[in-house]
mmCIF file of C-alpha atoms in Angstrom:
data_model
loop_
_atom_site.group_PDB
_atom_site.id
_atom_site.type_symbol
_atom_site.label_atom_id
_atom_site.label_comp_id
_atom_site.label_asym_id
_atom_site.label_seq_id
_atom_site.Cartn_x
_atom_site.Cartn_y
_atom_site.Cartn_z
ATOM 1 C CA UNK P 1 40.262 -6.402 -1.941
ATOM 2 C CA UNK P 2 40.351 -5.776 1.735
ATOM 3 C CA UNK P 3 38.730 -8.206 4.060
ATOM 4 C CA UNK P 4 37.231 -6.913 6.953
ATOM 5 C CA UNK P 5 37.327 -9.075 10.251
ATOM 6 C CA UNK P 6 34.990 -9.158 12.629
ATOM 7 C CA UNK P 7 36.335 -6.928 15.477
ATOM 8 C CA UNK P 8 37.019 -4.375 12.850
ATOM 9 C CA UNK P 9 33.023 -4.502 11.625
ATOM 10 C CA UNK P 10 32.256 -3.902 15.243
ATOM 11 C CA UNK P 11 33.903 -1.428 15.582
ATOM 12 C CA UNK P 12 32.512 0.410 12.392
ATOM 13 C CA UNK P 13 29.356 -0.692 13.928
ATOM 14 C CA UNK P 14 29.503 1.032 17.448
ATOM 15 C CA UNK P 15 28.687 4.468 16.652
ATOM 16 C CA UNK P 16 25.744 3.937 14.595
ATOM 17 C CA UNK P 17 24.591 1.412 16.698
ATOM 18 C CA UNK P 18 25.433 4.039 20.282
ATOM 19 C CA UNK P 19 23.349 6.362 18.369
ATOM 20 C CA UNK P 20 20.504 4.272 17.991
ATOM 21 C CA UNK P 21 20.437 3.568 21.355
ATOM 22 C CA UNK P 22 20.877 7.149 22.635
ATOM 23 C CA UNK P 23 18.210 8.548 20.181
ATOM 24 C CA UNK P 24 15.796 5.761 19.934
ATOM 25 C CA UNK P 25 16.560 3.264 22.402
ATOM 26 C CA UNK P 26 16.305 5.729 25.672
ATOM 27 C CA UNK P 27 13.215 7.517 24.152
ATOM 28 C CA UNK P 28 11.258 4.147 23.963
ATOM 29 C CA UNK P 29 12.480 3.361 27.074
ATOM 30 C CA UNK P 30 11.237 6.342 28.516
ATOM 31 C CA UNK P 31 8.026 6.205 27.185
ATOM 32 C CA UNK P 32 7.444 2.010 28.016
ATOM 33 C CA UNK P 33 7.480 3.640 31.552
ATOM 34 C CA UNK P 34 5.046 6.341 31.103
ATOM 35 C CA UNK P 35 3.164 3.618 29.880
ATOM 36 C CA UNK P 36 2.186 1.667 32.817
ATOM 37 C CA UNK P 37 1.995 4.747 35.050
ATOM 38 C CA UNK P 38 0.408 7.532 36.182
ATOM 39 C CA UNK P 39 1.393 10.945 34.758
ATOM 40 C CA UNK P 40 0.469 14.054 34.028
ATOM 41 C CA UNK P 41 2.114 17.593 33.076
ATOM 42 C CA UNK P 42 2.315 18.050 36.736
ATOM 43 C CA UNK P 43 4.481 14.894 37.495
ATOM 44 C CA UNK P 44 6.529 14.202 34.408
ATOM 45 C CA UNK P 45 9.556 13.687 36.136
ATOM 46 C CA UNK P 46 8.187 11.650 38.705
ATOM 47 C CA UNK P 47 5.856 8.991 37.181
ATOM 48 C CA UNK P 48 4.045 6.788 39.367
ATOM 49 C CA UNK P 49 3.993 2.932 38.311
ATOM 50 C CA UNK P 50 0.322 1.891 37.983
ATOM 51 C CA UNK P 51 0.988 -1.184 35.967
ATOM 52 C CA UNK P 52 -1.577 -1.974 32.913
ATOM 53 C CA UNK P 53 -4.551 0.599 33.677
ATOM 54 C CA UNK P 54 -3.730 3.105 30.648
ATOM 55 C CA UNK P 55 -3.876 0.190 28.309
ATOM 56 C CA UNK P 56 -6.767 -1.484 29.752
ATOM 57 C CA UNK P 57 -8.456 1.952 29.169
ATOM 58 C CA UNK P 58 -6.831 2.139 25.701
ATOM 59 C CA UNK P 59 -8.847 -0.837 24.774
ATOM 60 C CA UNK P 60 -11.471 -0.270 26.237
ATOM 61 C CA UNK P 61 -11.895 3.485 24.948
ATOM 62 C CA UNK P 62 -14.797 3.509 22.344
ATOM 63 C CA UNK P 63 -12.966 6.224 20.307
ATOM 64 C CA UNK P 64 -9.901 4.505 19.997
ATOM 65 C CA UNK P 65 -11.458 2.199 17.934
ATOM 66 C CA UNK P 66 -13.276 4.654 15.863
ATOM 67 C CA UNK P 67 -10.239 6.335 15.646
ATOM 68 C CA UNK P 68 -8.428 3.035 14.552
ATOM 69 C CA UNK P 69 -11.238 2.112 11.843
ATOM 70 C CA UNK P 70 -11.411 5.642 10.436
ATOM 71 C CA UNK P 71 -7.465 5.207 9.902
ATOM 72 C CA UNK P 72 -7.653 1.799 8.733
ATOM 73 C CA UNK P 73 -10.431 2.722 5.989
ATOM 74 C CA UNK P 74 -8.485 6.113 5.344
ATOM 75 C CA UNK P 75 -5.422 4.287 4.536
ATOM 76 C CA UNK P 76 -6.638 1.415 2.408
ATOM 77 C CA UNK P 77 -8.930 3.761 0.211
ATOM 78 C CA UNK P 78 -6.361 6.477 0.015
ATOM 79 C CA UNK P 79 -3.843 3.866 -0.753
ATOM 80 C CA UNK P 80 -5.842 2.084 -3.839
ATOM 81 C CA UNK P 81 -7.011 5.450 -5.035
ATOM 82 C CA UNK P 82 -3.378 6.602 -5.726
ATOM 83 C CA UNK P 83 -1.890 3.371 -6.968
ATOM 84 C CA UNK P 84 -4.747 2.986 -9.636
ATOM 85 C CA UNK P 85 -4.288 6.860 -10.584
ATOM 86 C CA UNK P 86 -0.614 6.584 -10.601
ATOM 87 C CA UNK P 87 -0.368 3.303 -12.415
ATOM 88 C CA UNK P 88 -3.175 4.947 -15.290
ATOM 89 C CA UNK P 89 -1.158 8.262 -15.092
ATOM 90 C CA UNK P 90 2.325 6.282 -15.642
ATOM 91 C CA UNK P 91 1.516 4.215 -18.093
ATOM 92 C CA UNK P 92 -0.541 6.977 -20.213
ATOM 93 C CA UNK P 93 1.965 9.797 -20.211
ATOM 94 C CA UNK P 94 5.045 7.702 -20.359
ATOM 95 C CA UNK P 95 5.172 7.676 -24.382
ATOM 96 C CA UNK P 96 4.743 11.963 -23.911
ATOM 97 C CA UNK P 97 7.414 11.791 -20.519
ATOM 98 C CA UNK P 98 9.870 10.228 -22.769
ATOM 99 C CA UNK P 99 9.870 13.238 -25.197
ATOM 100 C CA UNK P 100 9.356 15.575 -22.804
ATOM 101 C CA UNK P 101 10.909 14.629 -19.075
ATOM 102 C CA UNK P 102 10.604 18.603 -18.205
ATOM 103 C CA UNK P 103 6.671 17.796 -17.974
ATOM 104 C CA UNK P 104 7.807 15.596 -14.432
ATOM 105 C CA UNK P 105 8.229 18.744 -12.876
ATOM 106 C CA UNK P 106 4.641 20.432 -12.919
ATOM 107 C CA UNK P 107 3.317 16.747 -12.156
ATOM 108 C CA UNK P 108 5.324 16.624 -8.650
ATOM 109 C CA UNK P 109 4.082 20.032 -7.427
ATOM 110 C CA UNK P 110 1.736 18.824 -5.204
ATOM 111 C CA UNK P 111 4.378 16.902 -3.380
ATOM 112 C CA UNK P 112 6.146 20.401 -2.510
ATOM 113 C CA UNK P 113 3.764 21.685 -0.522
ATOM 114 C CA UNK P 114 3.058 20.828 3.344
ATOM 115 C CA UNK P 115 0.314 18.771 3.749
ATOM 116 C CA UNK P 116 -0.235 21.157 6.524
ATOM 117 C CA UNK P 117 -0.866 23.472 4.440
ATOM 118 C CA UNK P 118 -2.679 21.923 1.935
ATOM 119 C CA UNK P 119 -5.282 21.628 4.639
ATOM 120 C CA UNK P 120 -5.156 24.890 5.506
ATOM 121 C CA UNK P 121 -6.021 25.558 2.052
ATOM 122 C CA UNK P 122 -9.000 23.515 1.106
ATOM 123 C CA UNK P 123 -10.532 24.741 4.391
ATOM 124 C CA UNK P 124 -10.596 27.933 2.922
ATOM 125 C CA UNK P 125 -11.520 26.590 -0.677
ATOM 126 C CA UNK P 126 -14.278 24.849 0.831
ATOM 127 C CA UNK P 127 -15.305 26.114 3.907
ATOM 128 C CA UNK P 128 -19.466 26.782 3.387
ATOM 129 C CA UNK P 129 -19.916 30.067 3.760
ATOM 130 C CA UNK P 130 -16.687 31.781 2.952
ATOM 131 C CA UNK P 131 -15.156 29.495 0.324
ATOM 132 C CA UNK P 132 -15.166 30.114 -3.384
ATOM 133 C CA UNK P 133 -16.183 26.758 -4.829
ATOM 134 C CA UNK P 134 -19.637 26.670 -2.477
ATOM 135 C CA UNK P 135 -20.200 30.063 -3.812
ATOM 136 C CA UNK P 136 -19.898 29.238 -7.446
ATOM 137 C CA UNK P 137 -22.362 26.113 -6.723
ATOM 138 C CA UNK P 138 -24.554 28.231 -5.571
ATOM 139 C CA UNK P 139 -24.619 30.457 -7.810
ATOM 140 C CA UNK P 140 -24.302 28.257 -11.077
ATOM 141 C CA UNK P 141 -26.482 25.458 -9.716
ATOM 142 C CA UNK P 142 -28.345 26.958 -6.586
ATOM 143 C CA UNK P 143 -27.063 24.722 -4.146
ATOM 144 C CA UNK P 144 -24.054 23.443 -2.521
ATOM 145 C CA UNK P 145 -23.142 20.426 -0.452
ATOM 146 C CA UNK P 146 -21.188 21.000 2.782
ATOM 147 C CA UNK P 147 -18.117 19.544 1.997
ATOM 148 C CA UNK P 148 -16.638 19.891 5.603
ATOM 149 C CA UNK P 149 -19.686 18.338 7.217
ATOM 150 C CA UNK P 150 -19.625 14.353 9.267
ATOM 151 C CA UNK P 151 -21.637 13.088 5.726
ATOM 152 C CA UNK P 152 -19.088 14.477 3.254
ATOM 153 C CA UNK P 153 -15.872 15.014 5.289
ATOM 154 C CA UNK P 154 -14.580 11.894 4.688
ATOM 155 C CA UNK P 155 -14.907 11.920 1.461
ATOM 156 C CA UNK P 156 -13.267 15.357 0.940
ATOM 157 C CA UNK P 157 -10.318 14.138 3.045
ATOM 158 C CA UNK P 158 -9.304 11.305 0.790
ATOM 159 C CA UNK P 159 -9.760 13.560 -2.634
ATOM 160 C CA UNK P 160 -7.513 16.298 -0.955
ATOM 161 C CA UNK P 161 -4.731 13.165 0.029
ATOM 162 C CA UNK P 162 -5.136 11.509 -2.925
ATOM 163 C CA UNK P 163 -4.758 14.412 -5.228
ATOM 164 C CA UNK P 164 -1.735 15.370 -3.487
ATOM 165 C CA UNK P 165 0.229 11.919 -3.120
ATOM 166 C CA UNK P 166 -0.975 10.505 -6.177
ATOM 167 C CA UNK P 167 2.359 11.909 -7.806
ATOM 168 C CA UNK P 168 4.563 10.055 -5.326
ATOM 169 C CA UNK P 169 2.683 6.506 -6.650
ATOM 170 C CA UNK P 170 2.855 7.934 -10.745
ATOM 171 C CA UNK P 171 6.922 8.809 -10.148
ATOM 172 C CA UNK P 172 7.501 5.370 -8.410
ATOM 173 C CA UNK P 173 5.141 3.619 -11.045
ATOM 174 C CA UNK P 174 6.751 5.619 -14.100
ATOM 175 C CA UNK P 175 10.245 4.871 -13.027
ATOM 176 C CA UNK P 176 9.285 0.884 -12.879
ATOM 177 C CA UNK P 177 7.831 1.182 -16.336
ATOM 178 C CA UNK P 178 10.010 2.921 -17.647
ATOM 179 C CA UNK P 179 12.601 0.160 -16.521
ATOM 180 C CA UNK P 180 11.035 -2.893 -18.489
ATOM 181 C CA UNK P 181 12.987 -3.337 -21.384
ATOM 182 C CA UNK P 182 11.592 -2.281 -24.638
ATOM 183 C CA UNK P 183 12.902 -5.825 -25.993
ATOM 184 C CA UNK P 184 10.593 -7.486 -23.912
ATOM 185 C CA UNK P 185 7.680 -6.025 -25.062
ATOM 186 C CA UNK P 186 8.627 -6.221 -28.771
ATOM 187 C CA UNK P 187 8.969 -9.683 -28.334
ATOM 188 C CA UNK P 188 5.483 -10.199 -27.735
ATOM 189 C CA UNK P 189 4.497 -8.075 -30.189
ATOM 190 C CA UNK P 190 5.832 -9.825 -32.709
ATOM 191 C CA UNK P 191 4.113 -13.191 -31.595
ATOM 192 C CA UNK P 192 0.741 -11.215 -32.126
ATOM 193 C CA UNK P 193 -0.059 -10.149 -28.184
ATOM 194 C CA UNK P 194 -1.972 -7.029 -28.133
ATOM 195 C CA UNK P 195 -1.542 -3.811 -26.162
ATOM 196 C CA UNK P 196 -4.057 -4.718 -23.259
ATOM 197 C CA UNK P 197 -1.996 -8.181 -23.201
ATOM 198 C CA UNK P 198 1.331 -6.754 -23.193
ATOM 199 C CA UNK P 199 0.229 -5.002 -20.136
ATOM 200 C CA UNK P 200 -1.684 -8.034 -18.228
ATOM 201 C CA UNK P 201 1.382 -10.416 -18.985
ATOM 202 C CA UNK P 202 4.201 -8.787 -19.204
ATOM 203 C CA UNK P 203 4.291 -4.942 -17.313
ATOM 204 C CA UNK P 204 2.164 -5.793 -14.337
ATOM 205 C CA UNK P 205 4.527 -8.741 -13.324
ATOM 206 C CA UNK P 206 7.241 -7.020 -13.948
ATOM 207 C CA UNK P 207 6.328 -3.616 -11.543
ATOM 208 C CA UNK P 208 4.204 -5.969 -9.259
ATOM 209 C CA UNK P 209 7.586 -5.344 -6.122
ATOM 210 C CA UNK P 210 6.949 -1.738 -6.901
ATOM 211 C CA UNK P 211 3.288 -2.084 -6.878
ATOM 212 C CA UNK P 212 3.033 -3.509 -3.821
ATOM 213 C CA UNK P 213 5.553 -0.872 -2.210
ATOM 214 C CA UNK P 214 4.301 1.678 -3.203
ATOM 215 C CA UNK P 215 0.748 0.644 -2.144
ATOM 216 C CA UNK P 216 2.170 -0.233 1.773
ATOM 217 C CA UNK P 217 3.613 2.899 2.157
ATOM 218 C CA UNK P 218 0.932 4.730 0.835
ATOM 219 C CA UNK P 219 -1.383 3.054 3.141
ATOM 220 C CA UNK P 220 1.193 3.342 6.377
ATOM 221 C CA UNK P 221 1.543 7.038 5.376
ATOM 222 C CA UNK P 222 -2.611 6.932 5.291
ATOM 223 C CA UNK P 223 -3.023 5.462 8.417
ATOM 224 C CA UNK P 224 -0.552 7.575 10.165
ATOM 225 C CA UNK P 225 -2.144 10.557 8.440
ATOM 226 C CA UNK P 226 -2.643 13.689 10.853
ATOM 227 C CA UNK P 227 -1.094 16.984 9.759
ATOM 228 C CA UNK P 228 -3.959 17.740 6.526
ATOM 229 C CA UNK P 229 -6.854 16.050 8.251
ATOM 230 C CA UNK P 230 -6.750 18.210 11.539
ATOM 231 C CA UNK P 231 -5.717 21.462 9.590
ATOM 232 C CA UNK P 232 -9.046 20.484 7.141
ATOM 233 C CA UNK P 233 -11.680 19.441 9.679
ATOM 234 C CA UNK P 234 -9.944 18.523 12.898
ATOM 235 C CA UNK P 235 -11.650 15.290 15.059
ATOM 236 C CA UNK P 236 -14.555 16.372 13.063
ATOM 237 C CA UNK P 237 -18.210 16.708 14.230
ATOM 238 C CA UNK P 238 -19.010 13.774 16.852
ATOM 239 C CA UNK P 239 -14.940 12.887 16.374
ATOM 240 C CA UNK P 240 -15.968 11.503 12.632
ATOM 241 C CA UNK P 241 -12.682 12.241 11.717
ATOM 242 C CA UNK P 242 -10.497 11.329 14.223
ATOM 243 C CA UNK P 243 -7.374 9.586 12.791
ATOM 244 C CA UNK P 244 -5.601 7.716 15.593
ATOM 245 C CA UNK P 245 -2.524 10.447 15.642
ATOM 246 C CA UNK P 246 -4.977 12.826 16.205
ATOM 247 C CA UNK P 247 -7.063 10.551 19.270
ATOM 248 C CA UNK P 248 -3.064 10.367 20.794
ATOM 249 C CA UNK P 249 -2.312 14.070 20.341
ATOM 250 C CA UNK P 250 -5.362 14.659 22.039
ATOM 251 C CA UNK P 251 -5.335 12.645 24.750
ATOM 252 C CA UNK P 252 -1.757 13.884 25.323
ATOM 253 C CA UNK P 253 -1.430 17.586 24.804
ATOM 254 C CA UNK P 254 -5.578 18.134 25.524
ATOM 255 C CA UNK P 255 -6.785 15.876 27.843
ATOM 256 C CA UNK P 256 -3.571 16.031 29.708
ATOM 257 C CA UNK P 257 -3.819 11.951 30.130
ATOM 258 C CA UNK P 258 0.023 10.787 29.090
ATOM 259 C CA UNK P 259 0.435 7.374 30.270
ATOM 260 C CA UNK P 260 -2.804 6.682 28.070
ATOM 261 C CA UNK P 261 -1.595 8.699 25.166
ATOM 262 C CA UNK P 262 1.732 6.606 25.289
ATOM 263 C CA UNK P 263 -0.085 3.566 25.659
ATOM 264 C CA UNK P 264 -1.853 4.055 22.566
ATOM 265 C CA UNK P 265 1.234 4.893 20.831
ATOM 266 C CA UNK P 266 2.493 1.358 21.941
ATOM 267 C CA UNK P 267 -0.358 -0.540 20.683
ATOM 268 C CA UNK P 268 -0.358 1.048 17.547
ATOM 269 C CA UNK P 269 3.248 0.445 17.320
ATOM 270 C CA UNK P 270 2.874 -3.470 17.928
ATOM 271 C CA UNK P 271 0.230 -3.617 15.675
ATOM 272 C CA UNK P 272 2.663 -1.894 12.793
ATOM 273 C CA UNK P 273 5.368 -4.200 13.630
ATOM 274 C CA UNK P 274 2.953 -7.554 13.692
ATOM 275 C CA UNK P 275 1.546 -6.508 9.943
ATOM 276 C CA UNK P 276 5.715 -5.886 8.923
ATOM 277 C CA UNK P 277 6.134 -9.237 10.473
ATOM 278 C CA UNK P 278 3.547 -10.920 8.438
ATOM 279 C CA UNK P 279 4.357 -9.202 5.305
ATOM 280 C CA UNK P 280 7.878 -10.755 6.177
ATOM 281 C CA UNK P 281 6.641 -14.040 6.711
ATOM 282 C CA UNK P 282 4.831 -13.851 3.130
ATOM 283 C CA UNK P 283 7.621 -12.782 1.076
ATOM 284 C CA UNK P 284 9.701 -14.955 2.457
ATOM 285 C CA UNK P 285 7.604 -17.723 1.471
ATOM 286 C CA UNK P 286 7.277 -16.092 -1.798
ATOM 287 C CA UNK P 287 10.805 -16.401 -1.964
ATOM 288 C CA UNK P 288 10.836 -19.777 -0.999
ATOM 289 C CA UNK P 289 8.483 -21.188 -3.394
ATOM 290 C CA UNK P 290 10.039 -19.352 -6.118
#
């Protein structure tokens, strides 16, 4: 077996790490100046240093943090919804998945489609006066609730995510179930542990890593979340709805304000890398304690 030294790992190293640096490195760079300065459409090449006034108004922005709780809530409920459908979904239809796999492909349909255009859809399904479904209330049941107004909007939102990324949780769920070997279980069947115990004692542990994976990049994914939500109801009535990519695309590509636009982009990119570093910090003292 070959040993690689250490000049030779360098050098295998450079162009990934030259590419970084050229497509990542000088981007962020870029936009940690825009940051603390002045600009605008009209002076993009020419940026005036202000220092710390666009985040000071970041901060201080009321609809930032609306925008930042709606995304945090978003996230979190999308995120449990999915992992509690997808873990029920897994676990139910992997005895029928076993004996027929060719039933995984209808199940992951919803992951084909844009989410784009899934909101472009349900705006039409929905919309109140055009839309099928508050026809059909109406007619069956004489009324209809707005489904695209500030009450229910929310609400709407995280069916339409959830019933489109639920699949992603089942396949990453099923997979991890799937994995446990059947030994295992049999085992503990045989010393007299029921179903419901099998599950609490045995599967659970044993697809906890892919539980909680699954979960943080559902809710990262949630919190990030902009493409459905602004093809479905935009910032919504009073900016109900505003998802924090949505309060940045505004201020950038609307409001014309990009130093505060890339300011907000940095905070919410130090506030993603503190909660990696804590969820660092924990496993490794998982690890440890193990």
């Amino acid at each position: 077996m070959a040993i690689v030294t250490r000049a030779e790992g360098r050098a295998y190293l450079t162009p990934l790490v030259g590419f970084l640096l050229l497509f990542l490195g000088f981007p962020a760079l870029v936009n940690l100046v825009y940051s603390v300065s002045t600009v605008g459409f009209q002076n993009l090449r020419s940026p005036e240093l202000s220092g710390f006034g666009n985040y000071l108004a970041v901060v201080q922005d009321r609809t930032f943090w609306q925008a930042t709780f709606f995304s945090f809530r978003f996230g979190m409920v999308t995120a449990v919804a999915e992992c509690l459908i997808g873990l029920f979904l897994a676990i139910f239809l992997a005895p029928l998945l076993a004996k027929r796999s060719v039933l995984m492909a209808p199940l992951m349909l919803p992951l084909m489609v844009a989410p784009a255009m899934i909101g472009l859809m349900y705006r039409l399904v929905l919309h109140e006066f055009a839309g099928p479904v508050p026809y059909y209330l109406f007619l069956w049941f004489g009324d209809s609730p707005a489904f695209l107004d500030v009450n229910n909007a929310f609400k709407t939102l995280v069916v339409v995510e959830t019933l489109q990324w639920t699949p992603f949780a089942f396949l990453l769920f099923y997979v991890a179930y799937s994995a446990i070997p059947l030994d295992v279980r049999e085992a503990a069947s045989l010393d007299g542990a029921s179903a419901w115990r099998i599950l609490w004692w045995i599967d659970l542990p044993l697809m906890m890593p892919t539980l909680v994976i699954a979960f943080f990049i559902r809710f990262i994914d949630g919190f990030r979340v902009f493409d459905n939500v602004y093809a479905l109801t935009g910032s919504g009535a009073g900016g109900s709805t505003t998802s924090l990519s949505i309060y940045i695309y505004q201020a950038f590509f609307k409001d014309g304000s990009i130093g505060k636009a890339v300011a907000a982009s940095v905070v919410l990119f130090i506030a993603s890398l503190a909660v990696l570093y804590g969820l660092n910090w924990l496993a490794g003292r998982r690890r440890k304690a193990a």
